[in-house]
CSV table of C-alpha atoms and ligand atoms in Angstrom, one decimal:
chain,number,residue,atom,x,y,z
D,1375,MET,CA,18.8,-15.9,-0.8
D,1376,ALA,CA,16.2,-13.3,-2.1
D,1377,LYS,CA,15.9,-9.6,-1.1
D,1378,ALA,CA,13.2,-7.2,-2.1
D,1379,SER,CA,12.4,-3.7,-0.8
D,1380,ALA,CA,9.0,-1.7,-1.1
D,1381,PRO,CA,8.2,1.9,-0.1
D,1382,GLY,CA,5.7,3.1,2.5
D,1383,LYS,CA,3.0,5.3,1.3
D,1384,CYS,CA,1.0,8.3,2.4
D,1385,ILE,CA,-2.4,9.3,1.3
D,1386,LEU,CA,-2.7,12.9,0.1
D,1387,PHE,CA,-6.6,12.8,-0.4
D,1388,GLY,CA,-9.6,10.6,0.1
D,1389,GLU,CA,-8.7,7.9,2.8
D,1390,HIS,CA,-11.7,6.1,4.3
D,1391,ALA,CA,-14.0,7.4,1.4
D,1392,VAL,CA,-12.0,5.3,-0.9
D,1393,VAL,CA,-13.2,2.2,0.9
D,1394,TYR,CA,-16.6,3.1,-0.3
D,1395,GLY,CA,-15.5,3.6,-4.0
D,1396,HIS,CA,-14.6,7.3,-4.0
D,1397,PRO,CA,-11.4,8.6,-5.6
D,1398,ALA,CA,-8.1,9.0,-3.5
D,1399,ILE,CA,-4.5,9.8,-4.3
D,1400,ALA,CA,-1.4,8.2,-2.5
D,1401,LEU,CA,2.3,8.8,-2.9
D,1402,ALA,CA,5.1,6.3,-2.2
D,1403,ILE,CA,7.4,8.0,0.3
D,1404,ASP,CA,11.2,7.6,0.6
D,1405,GLN,CA,11.1,5.4,3.6
D,1406,ARG,CA,11.2,1.8,2.8
D,1407,MET,CA,10.8,-1.9,4.2
D,1408,THR,CA,13.5,-4.4,3.0
D,1409,MET,CA,13.1,-8.1,3.3
D,1410,LYS,CA,15.7,-10.7,3.0
D,1411,VAL,CA,14.9,-14.4,2.9
D,1412,SER,CA,17.2,-17.5,3.0
D,1413,PRO,CA,16.9,-21.2,3.5
D,1414,SER,CA,16.8,-22.3,7.0
D,1415,LYS,CA,16.2,-25.4,9.1
D,1416,GLN,CA,13.3,-23.8,10.9
D,1417,TRP,CA,11.1,-20.6,10.4
D,1418,TRP,CA,12.9,-17.4,11.9
D,1419,LEU,CA,11.8,-13.8,11.8
D,1420,ASP,CA,14.7,-11.4,12.8
D,1421,GLY,CA,16.4,-14.0,14.7
D,1422,MET,CA,13.5,-15.3,16.6
D,1423,PRO,CA,11.3,-18.4,16.0
D,1424,LEU,CA,8.5,-17.1,13.7
D,1425,ASN,CA,5.1,-17.3,15.2
D,1426,PHE,CA,2.6,-17.2,12.3
D,1427,GLU,CA,-0.4,-16.4,14.4
D,1428,ARG,CA,1.3,-13.1,15.3
D,1429,HIS,CA,2.3,-12.5,11.7
D,1430,PRO,CA,-1.0,-13.2,9.7
D,1431,HIS,CA,0.3,-11.2,6.7
D,1432,ILE,CA,3.2,-13.5,6.3
D,1433,GLN,CA,1.0,-16.6,7.0
D,1434,THR,CA,-1.3,-15.6,4.2
D,1435,LEU,CA,1.4,-15.0,1.6
D,1436,LYS,CA,3.0,-18.3,2.6
D,1437,ASN,CA,-0.2,-20.2,2.1
D,1438,ARG,CA,-0.5,-18.6,-1.4
D,1439,LEU,CA,3.0,-18.8,-2.6
D,1440,TRP,CA,4.9,-21.2,-0.4
D,1441,ALA,CA,2.3,-23.6,0.9
D,1442,ASP,CA,4.3,-26.5,2.2
D,1443,GLY,CA,7.8,-25.1,1.0
D,1444,PRO,CA,10.8,-25.5,3.3
D,1445,PRO,CA,11.4,-23.2,6.2
D,1446,LEU,CA,13.0,-19.9,5.7
D,1447,SER,CA,14.8,-17.3,7.7
D,1448,ILE,CA,13.3,-13.9,7.2
D,1449,GLU,CA,15.0,-10.5,8.0
D,1450,ILE,CA,13.2,-7.3,7.9
D,1451,HIS,CA,14.8,-4.0,7.9
D,1452,THR,CA,12.2,-1.1,7.9
D,1453,GLU,CA,12.2,2.7,8.0
D,1454,ILE,CA,8.5,2.7,8.0
D,1455,PRO,CA,6.9,2.7,11.6
D,1456,PRO,CA,4.3,0.0,12.1
D,1457,GLY,CA,0.7,0.9,12.8
D,1458,SER,CA,1.2,4.6,11.9
D,1459,GLY,CA,-0.9,5.0,8.6
D,1460,LEU,CA,2.3,4.8,6.4
D,1461,GLY,CA,1.5,1.4,4.7
D,1462,SER,CA,4.0,-0.7,6.6
D,1463,SER,CA,1.9,-3.8,6.4
D,1464,ALA,CA,1.3,-3.3,2.7
D,1465,ALA,CA,5.0,-2.7,2.0
D,1466,LEU,CA,5.8,-5.9,4.0
D,1467,SER,CA,3.1,-7.9,1.9
D,1468,VAL,CA,4.4,-6.6,-1.3
D,1469,ALA,CA,8.1,-7.3,-0.4
D,1470,ALA,CA,7.2,-10.6,0.9
D,1471,ALA,CA,5.2,-11.7,-2.2
D,1472,ALA,CA,8.3,-10.6,-4.3
D,1473,VAL,CA,10.8,-12.7,-2.4
D,1474,LEU,CA,8.6,-15.8,-2.1
D,1475,ARG,CA,7.9,-15.7,-5.9
D,1476,SER,CA,11.6,-15.1,-6.7
D,1477,MET,CA,12.6,-18.1,-4.4
D,1478,ARG,CA,9.8,-20.3,-6.1
D,1479,GLY,CA,10.0,-19.1,-9.8
D,1480,ARG,CA,7.3,-19.4,-12.3
D,1481,HIS,CA,6.3,-21.7,-15.0
D,1482,THR,CA,5.7,-20.1,-18.4
D,1483,ASP,CA,5.1,-21.6,-21.8
D,1484,SER,CA,7.7,-21.5,-24.4
D,1485,GLU,CA,6.3,-18.1,-25.6
D,1486,GLY,CA,6.6,-16.6,-22.1
D,1487,ASN,CA,2.9,-16.7,-21.1
D,1488,TRP,CA,2.3,-17.5,-17.5
D,1489,CYS,CA,1.2,-20.9,-16.5
D,1490,GLU,CA,0.8,-19.9,-12.8
D,1491,GLY,CA,0.2,-16.8,-11.0
D,1492,TRP,CA,-2.3,-13.9,-10.3
D,1493,SER,CA,-2.7,-11.2,-12.9
D,1494,SER,CA,-5.2,-8.2,-13.2
D,1495,ALA,CA,-5.3,-9.0,-16.9
D,1496,ARG,CA,-7.0,-12.2,-16.0
D,1497,GLU,CA,-9.4,-10.5,-13.6
D,1498,ASN,CA,-7.7,-11.7,-10.5
D,1499,ASP,CA,-8.4,-15.4,-11.4
D,1500,VAL,CA,-6.0,-17.7,-9.6
D,1501,TYR,CA,-4.7,-19.7,-12.3
D,1502,ASN,CA,-2.3,-22.6,-11.9
D,1503,SER,CA,-1.4,-25.0,-14.7
D,1504,SER,CA,-2.8,-28.4,-14.1
D,1505,GLY,CA,0.5,-30.1,-13.4
D,1506,GLU,CA,-0.1,-32.3,-16.5
D,1507,ASN,CA,1.8,-31.4,-19.6
D,1508,ARG,CA,4.5,-29.6,-17.8
D,1509,SER,CA,7.0,-31.0,-20.4
D,1510,GLY,CA,6.8,-27.8,-22.7
D,1511,GLU,CA,6.9,-25.3,-19.8
D,1512,ILE,CA,9.9,-23.2,-18.9
D,1513,LEU,CA,10.8,-22.2,-15.2
D,1514,ILE,CA,11.9,-18.7,-14.9
D,1515,THR,CA,13.5,-17.9,-11.6
D,1516,GLY,CA,14.8,-15.1,-9.5
D,1517,LYS,CA,14.3,-11.4,-10.4
D,1518,GLN,CA,12.6,-12.0,-13.7
D,1519,SER,CA,9.9,-14.2,-12.0
D,1520,ILE,CA,8.7,-11.3,-9.9
D,1521,ASP,CA,5.7,-9.2,-11.2
D,1522,ILE,CA,4.6,-6.0,-9.6
D,1523,ASP,CA,0.9,-6.3,-10.5
D,1524,GLU,CA,1.0,-9.9,-8.9
D,1525,CYS,CA,2.4,-8.6,-5.7
D,1526,ALA,CA,-0.1,-5.7,-5.6
D,1527,ILE,CA,-3.0,-8.3,-5.9
D,1528,LEU,CA,-1.7,-10.4,-3.3
D,1529,ALA,CA,-0.9,-7.5,-0.9
D,1530,HIS,CA,-4.5,-6.2,-1.3
D,1531,ALA,CA,-5.9,-9.7,-0.6
D,1532,VAL,CA,-3.9,-9.8,2.6
D,1533,GLU,CA,-5.1,-6.2,3.6
D,1534,ALA,CA,-8.7,-7.1,2.9
D,1535,ASN,CA,-8.3,-10.1,5.1
D,1536,ALA,CA,-6.7,-8.1,8.0
D,1537,GLN,CA,-9.4,-5.3,7.7
D,1538,GLY,CA,-12.6,-7.4,8.0
D,1539,GLY,CA,-13.0,-7.5,4.2
D,1540,ARG,CA,-13.2,-3.7,3.9
D,1541,ALA,CA,-9.9,-2.6,2.2
D,1542,SER,CA,-9.2,-0.4,-0.9
D,1543,PRO,CA,-6.3,-1.3,-3.0
D,1544,ILE,CA,-4.7,2.2,-2.4
D,1545,ASP,CA,-2.0,1.0,-0.1
D,1546,SER,CA,-1.0,-2.2,-1.8
D,1547,SER,CA,-1.0,-0.6,-5.4
D,1548,THR,CA,1.2,2.4,-4.1
D,1549,CYS,CA,3.6,0.4,-2.2
D,1550,ALA,CA,3.9,-2.0,-5.2
D,1551,HIS,CA,4.1,0.6,-8.1
D,1552,GLY,CA,5.4,3.5,-6.3
D,1553,GLY,CA,5.1,7.1,-7.6
D,1554,CYS,CA,1.6,8.7,-7.4
D,1555,ILE,CA,-1.3,6.5,-7.5
D,1556,LEU,CA,-5.0,7.6,-8.3
D,1557,LEU,CA,-7.9,5.4,-7.5
D,1558,SER,CA,-11.3,6.2,-8.9
D,1559,ASP,CA,-14.7,4.9,-9.7
D,1560,LYS,CA,-14.0,5.6,-13.4
D,1561,VAL,CA,-11.3,5.5,-15.9
D,1562,GLU,CA,-9.5,9.0,-15.9
D,1563,ASP,CA,-8.4,10.5,-19.1
D,1564,GLU,CA,-5.6,12.4,-17.6
D,1565,ALA,CA,-3.6,9.6,-15.8
D,1566,LYS,CA,-2.2,6.1,-16.9
D,1567,TRP,CA,-4.7,3.5,-16.3
D,1568,LEU,CA,-3.1,0.3,-14.8
D,1569,TYR,CA,-6.0,-2.0,-14.0
D,1570,SER,CA,-9.3,-2.5,-12.1
D,1571,ARG,CA,-9.8,-4.2,-8.9
D,1572,THR,CA,-13.0,-5.5,-7.4
D,1573,LEU,CA,-13.7,-6.6,-3.8
D,1574,ASN,CA,-16.9,-7.8,-2.2
D,1575,THR,CA,-17.0,-5.7,1.0
D,1576,PRO,CA,-19.4,-6.5,3.8
D,1577,GLU,CA,-21.6,-3.5,2.3
D,1578,LYS,CA,-21.5,-4.1,-1.4
D,1579,GLU,CA,-19.2,-5.1,-4.3
D,1580,THR,CA,-16.8,-2.2,-4.8
D,1581,LYS,CA,-14.7,-1.5,-8.1
D,1582,TRP,CA,-11.8,0.8,-8.3
D,1583,GLU,CA,-9.9,1.8,-11.4
D,1584,ILE,CA,-6.2,2.2,-10.5
D,1585,HIS,CA,-4.0,4.8,-12.3
D,1586,SER,CA,-0.5,6.1,-12.1
D,1587,LEU,CA,-0.2,10.0,-12.2
D,1588,ARG,CA,2.7,11.9,-13.5
D,1589,LEU,CA,3.3,14.8,-11.3
D,1590,PRO,CA,4.2,18.2,-12.9
D,1591,ALA,CA,7.9,19.2,-12.7
D,1592,SER,CA,6.9,22.4,-10.7
D,1593,LEU,CA,6.4,20.0,-7.7
D,1594,GLU,CA,10.0,19.0,-7.8
D,1595,ASN,CA,11.1,21.3,-5.0
D,1596,THR,CA,8.1,20.6,-2.8
D,1597,TRP,CA,8.4,18.1,0.2
D,1598,LEU,CA,6.1,16.4,2.5
D,1599,VAL,CA,7.0,16.5,6.2
D,1600,ILE,CA,5.4,13.4,8.0
D,1601,GLY,CA,4.7,14.0,11.7
D,1602,ASN,CA,4.2,10.8,13.7
D,1603,THR,CA,2.1,11.1,16.9
D,1604,GLU,CA,3.4,7.8,18.1
D,1605,VAL,CA,0.0,6.8,19.1
D,1606,HIS,CA,-0.5,3.4,17.7
D,1607,SER,CA,-3.5,3.0,15.6
D,1608,PRO,CA,-4.5,-0.3,13.7
D,1609,THR,CA,-6.1,0.6,10.4
D,1610,SER,CA,-8.6,-2.3,10.9
D,1611,ILE,CA,-10.2,-0.6,14.1
D,1612,GLN,CA,-10.6,2.9,12.4
D,1613,VAL,CA,-12.2,1.3,9.3
D,1614,GLU,CA,-14.6,-0.6,11.4
D,1615,LYS,CA,-15.3,2.4,13.6
D,1616,VAL,CA,-16.3,4.4,10.3
D,1617,ALA,CA,-18.4,1.5,9.1
D,1618,GLN,CA,-20.3,1.3,12.4
D,1619,SER,CA,-20.9,5.1,12.4
D,1620,LEU,CA,-22.3,4.9,8.9
D,1621,GLN,CA,-24.6,2.3,10.0
D,1622,THR,CA,-26.0,4.1,13.1
D,1623,ASN,CA,-26.0,7.6,11.5
D,1624,PRO,CA,-26.6,7.2,7.8
D,1625,GLU,CA,-26.2,11.1,7.4
D,1626,MET,CA,-22.5,10.6,7.9
D,1627,LYS,CA,-22.6,9.4,4.1
D,1628,GLN,CA,-22.6,13.1,3.4
D,1629,ILE,CA,-19.2,13.4,5.0
D,1630,ILE,CA,-17.9,10.5,2.7
D,1631,ASN,CA,-19.4,12.2,-0.4
D,1632,ALA,CA,-17.9,15.5,0.5
D,1633,ILE,CA,-14.4,13.9,0.9
D,1634,GLY,CA,-14.9,12.6,-2.6
D,1635,MET,CA,-15.5,16.0,-3.9
D,1636,VAL,CA,-12.6,17.6,-2.1
D,1637,THR,CA,-10.4,14.9,-3.5
D,1638,ARG,CA,-11.6,15.7,-7.0
D,1639,ARG,CA,-10.6,19.3,-6.4
D,1640,GLY,CA,-7.2,18.0,-5.0
D,1641,ILE,CA,-6.5,16.0,-8.2
D,1642,THR,CA,-7.1,18.9,-10.4
D,1643,ALA,CA,-4.8,21.0,-8.4
D,1644,LEU,CA,-2.2,18.4,-8.3
D,1645,GLN,CA,-2.3,18.0,-12.1
D,1646,GLU,CA,-1.9,21.8,-12.3
D,1647,GLY,CA,0.9,21.9,-9.8
D,1648,ASN,CA,-1.0,24.6,-8.0
D,1649,LEU,CA,0.6,24.3,-4.5
D,1650,ASN,CA,-1.9,26.6,-2.7
D,1651,ALA,CA,-4.9,24.7,-4.1
D,1652,ILE,CA,-3.4,21.4,-3.3
D,1653,GLY,CA,-2.7,22.6,0.3
D,1654,ASN,CA,-6.2,23.9,0.8
D,1655,SER,CA,-7.7,20.7,-0.4
D,1656,MET,CA,-5.5,18.8,2.0
D,1657,THR,CA,-6.7,21.0,4.9
D,1658,GLU,CA,-10.2,20.8,3.9
D,1659,ASN,CA,-9.9,17.0,3.7
D,1660,HIS,CA,-8.6,16.9,7.2
D,1661,ILE,CA,-11.6,18.9,8.6
D,1662,LEU,CA,-14.0,16.3,7.0
D,1663,LEU,CA,-11.9,13.5,8.5
D,1664,ARG,CA,-12.1,15.1,11.8
D,1665,SER,CA,-15.9,15.2,11.4
D,1666,LEU,CA,-16.0,11.5,10.5
D,1667,GLY,CA,-14.4,10.9,13.9
D,1668,VAL,CA,-10.9,9.7,13.0
D,1669,SER,CA,-8.7,12.4,14.3
D,1670,CYS,CA,-7.3,12.8,17.8
D,1671,PRO,CA,-5.8,15.6,19.9
D,1672,GLU,CA,-2.1,14.5,19.2
D,1673,LEU,CA,-2.9,14.8,15.3
D,1674,GLU,CA,-4.7,18.2,15.8
D,1675,ARG,CA,-1.7,19.5,17.7
D,1676,LEU,CA,0.9,18.6,15.0
D,1677,ILE,CA,-1.4,19.7,12.2
D,1678,ALA,CA,-1.9,23.2,13.9
D,1679,ALA,CA,1.9,23.4,14.4
D,1680,ALA,CA,2.7,22.6,10.8
D,1681,LEU,CA,0.1,24.9,9.1
D,1682,PRO,CA,2.0,28.4,9.5
D,1683,THR,CA,4.9,27.1,7.4
D,1684,SER,CA,3.1,24.8,5.0
D,1685,TYR,CA,0.5,24.8,2.2
D,1686,GLY,CA,-1.8,22.5,3.9
D,1687,ALA,CA,-1.7,19.6,6.4
D,1688,LYS,CA,-3.9,16.6,7.4
D,1689,LEU,CA,-3.9,13.3,8.9
D,1690,THR,CA,-2.8,10.6,6.6
D,1691,GLY,CA,-4.0,6.8,6.6
D,1692,ALA,CA,-6.7,5.6,8.9
D,1693,GLY,CA,-6.1,8.1,11.6
D,1694,GLY,CA,-6.9,7.7,15.4
D,1695,GLY,CA,-3.3,8.4,15.9
D,1696,GLY,CA,-0.5,7.5,13.5
D,1697,CYS,CA,0.7,10.2,11.2
D,1698,MET,CA,0.0,13.7,9.7
D,1699,ILE,CA,1.6,15.2,6.6
D,1700,ALA,CA,2.3,18.7,5.6
D,1701,LEU,CA,3.1,20.0,2.1
D,1702,THR,CA,5.8,22.4,2.3
D,1703,ASP,CA,8.9,24.1,0.6
D,1704,GLU,CA,10.5,24.8,4.0
D,1705,PRO,CA,10.8,21.2,5.2
D,1706,LYS,CA,13.3,22.0,8.0
D,1707,ARG,CA,11.1,24.7,9.6
D,1708,THR,CA,8.0,22.7,9.4
D,1709,SER,CA,9.8,19.7,10.7
D,1710,GLU,CA,11.0,21.8,13.8
D,1711,ALA,CA,7.6,23.1,14.4
D,1712,ILE,CA,6.1,19.6,14.4
D,1713,GLU,CA,8.9,18.3,16.7
D,1714,LEU,CA,8.2,21.2,19.1
D,1715,ALA,CA,4.7,20.2,19.3
D,1716,GLY,CA,5.7,16.6,20.3
D,1717,GLY,CA,5.9,14.8,17.0
D,1718,ARG,CA,8.5,12.6,15.4
D,1719,THR,CA,9.1,13.8,11.8
D,1720,MET,CA,10.4,12.2,8.6
D,1721,ILE,CA,10.8,14.2,5.3
D,1722,THR,CA,10.0,12.7,1.9
D,1723,ARG,CA,9.9,13.6,-1.7
D,1724,LEU,CA,6.5,13.5,-3.4
D,1725,ALA,CA,6.7,10.2,-5.2
D,1726,SER,CA,9.4,7.5,-4.6
D,1727,MET,CA,10.0,4.3,-6.4
D,1728,GLY,CA,8.2,1.4,-6.0
D,1729,LEU,CA,9.1,-2.5,-5.5
D,1730,GLN,CA,12.6,-3.4,-6.2
D,1731,GLY,CA,13.7,-6.9,-6.3
D,1732,ASP,CA,17.2,-6.4,-5.5
D,1733,LYS,CA,18.8,-9.6,-5.6
D,1734,ALA,CA,17.4,-13.2,-6.1
D,1735,THR,CA,18.4,-16.7,-6.2
D,1736,ASP,CA,18.9,-18.2,-9.8
D,1737,LYS,CA,17.7,-21.7,-8.6
D,1738,PRO,CA,14.2,-22.0,-7.1
D,1739,LEU,CA,14.4,-23.2,-3.6
D,1740,TRP,CA,11.2,-25.1,-3.8
D,1741,ASN,CA,9.3,-26.4,-6.8
D,1742,PRO,CA,5.7,-27.1,-5.7
D,1743,PHE,CA,5.1,-29.1,-8.9
D,1744,GLU,CA,8.1,-31.5,-8.5
D,1745,LYS,CA,7.0,-34.5,-6.4
C,2707,LIG,C1,-5.5,3.2,5.1
C,2707,LIG,O1,-4.2,3.6,4.7
C,2707,LIG,C2,-6.5,3.8,4.2
C,2707,LIG,C3,-8.0,3.6,4.4
C,2707,LIG,O2,-8.8,4.4,3.6
C,2707,LIG,C4,-8.4,2.2,4.4
C,2707,LIG,C5,-8.3,1.6,3.0
C,2707,LIG,O3,-8.2,2.3,2.0
C,2707,LIG,O4,-8.2,0.3,2.7
C,2707,LIG,C6,-8.4,4.1,5.8
């Protein structure tokens, strides 16, 4: 049996523009997805036969990590509403990558260097040892075989696949590493650089520098209230809609550039712990997202209800429905106002912990190199 959990995320600044290489900031939220996997006679998902066609994320990860491994029974417990812009598919992919790796284990050489896996340090190259000369190798299993960076790489590949080749690594990196994640087109001095990621999108090759950002202690008593419109909104559709608008109206590019500029102001405000400035940048960011065409009446209603008791509010994620967030030190009042306007609320701290491999089997359940 193996178990892992990953947090959902919310984007504080920069969604959509980040797909085109602009900066963005996301925070891991308290709401999590937990996945438990155990050996089984057939593939199950939450007690029902698993139809891989309906679960492409699980299918892609199975192909990468569990190709013709034996069937598994998968149980998912989630506090992250799906299709709501809170990273449920990234959290699922990160947790699934972790449980499959821990059930499979990893071959290393006698010095602990990997002989198989995916790593940013190796520029995302897939590398599998040839299968010859396995004699000197060691098989590490369970929790110690899980690698957060590897889970983030695999989750990004899955997201890119699901979003027609246009997906930034913001969701996958935040759900894997937790805390506060900053993506930028350059290495930032004020943040801890983690790795680079490159993706060939239909438009161009895009490169992101991924960092983790320490939040100032002054933000400890600040909360985000998440308001869910409960209007289901798949990310792929909104990302495609923005891509189409940019093709038909090239002047929309100015909105994307403006989101990049507001995000830069937001990053500075966040580093300074200046709540008013963070809130103003969030609200400005929302106005730009509205001009981009990804807001909707339900989001507008919840945002208007939240503003009187918060520093700022905006839609979060792909938009078109899904969720909004409000930054506040009066979470109860803000939450009540959003609920009165018809939203479902959740409250979260600003940066929660990332992937946790809670429990894992000691013996690999499947060794792809053993014939
Ligand atoms: C989705 O959470 C965020 C988007 O910017 C898409 C992406 O970054 O891949 C809309």
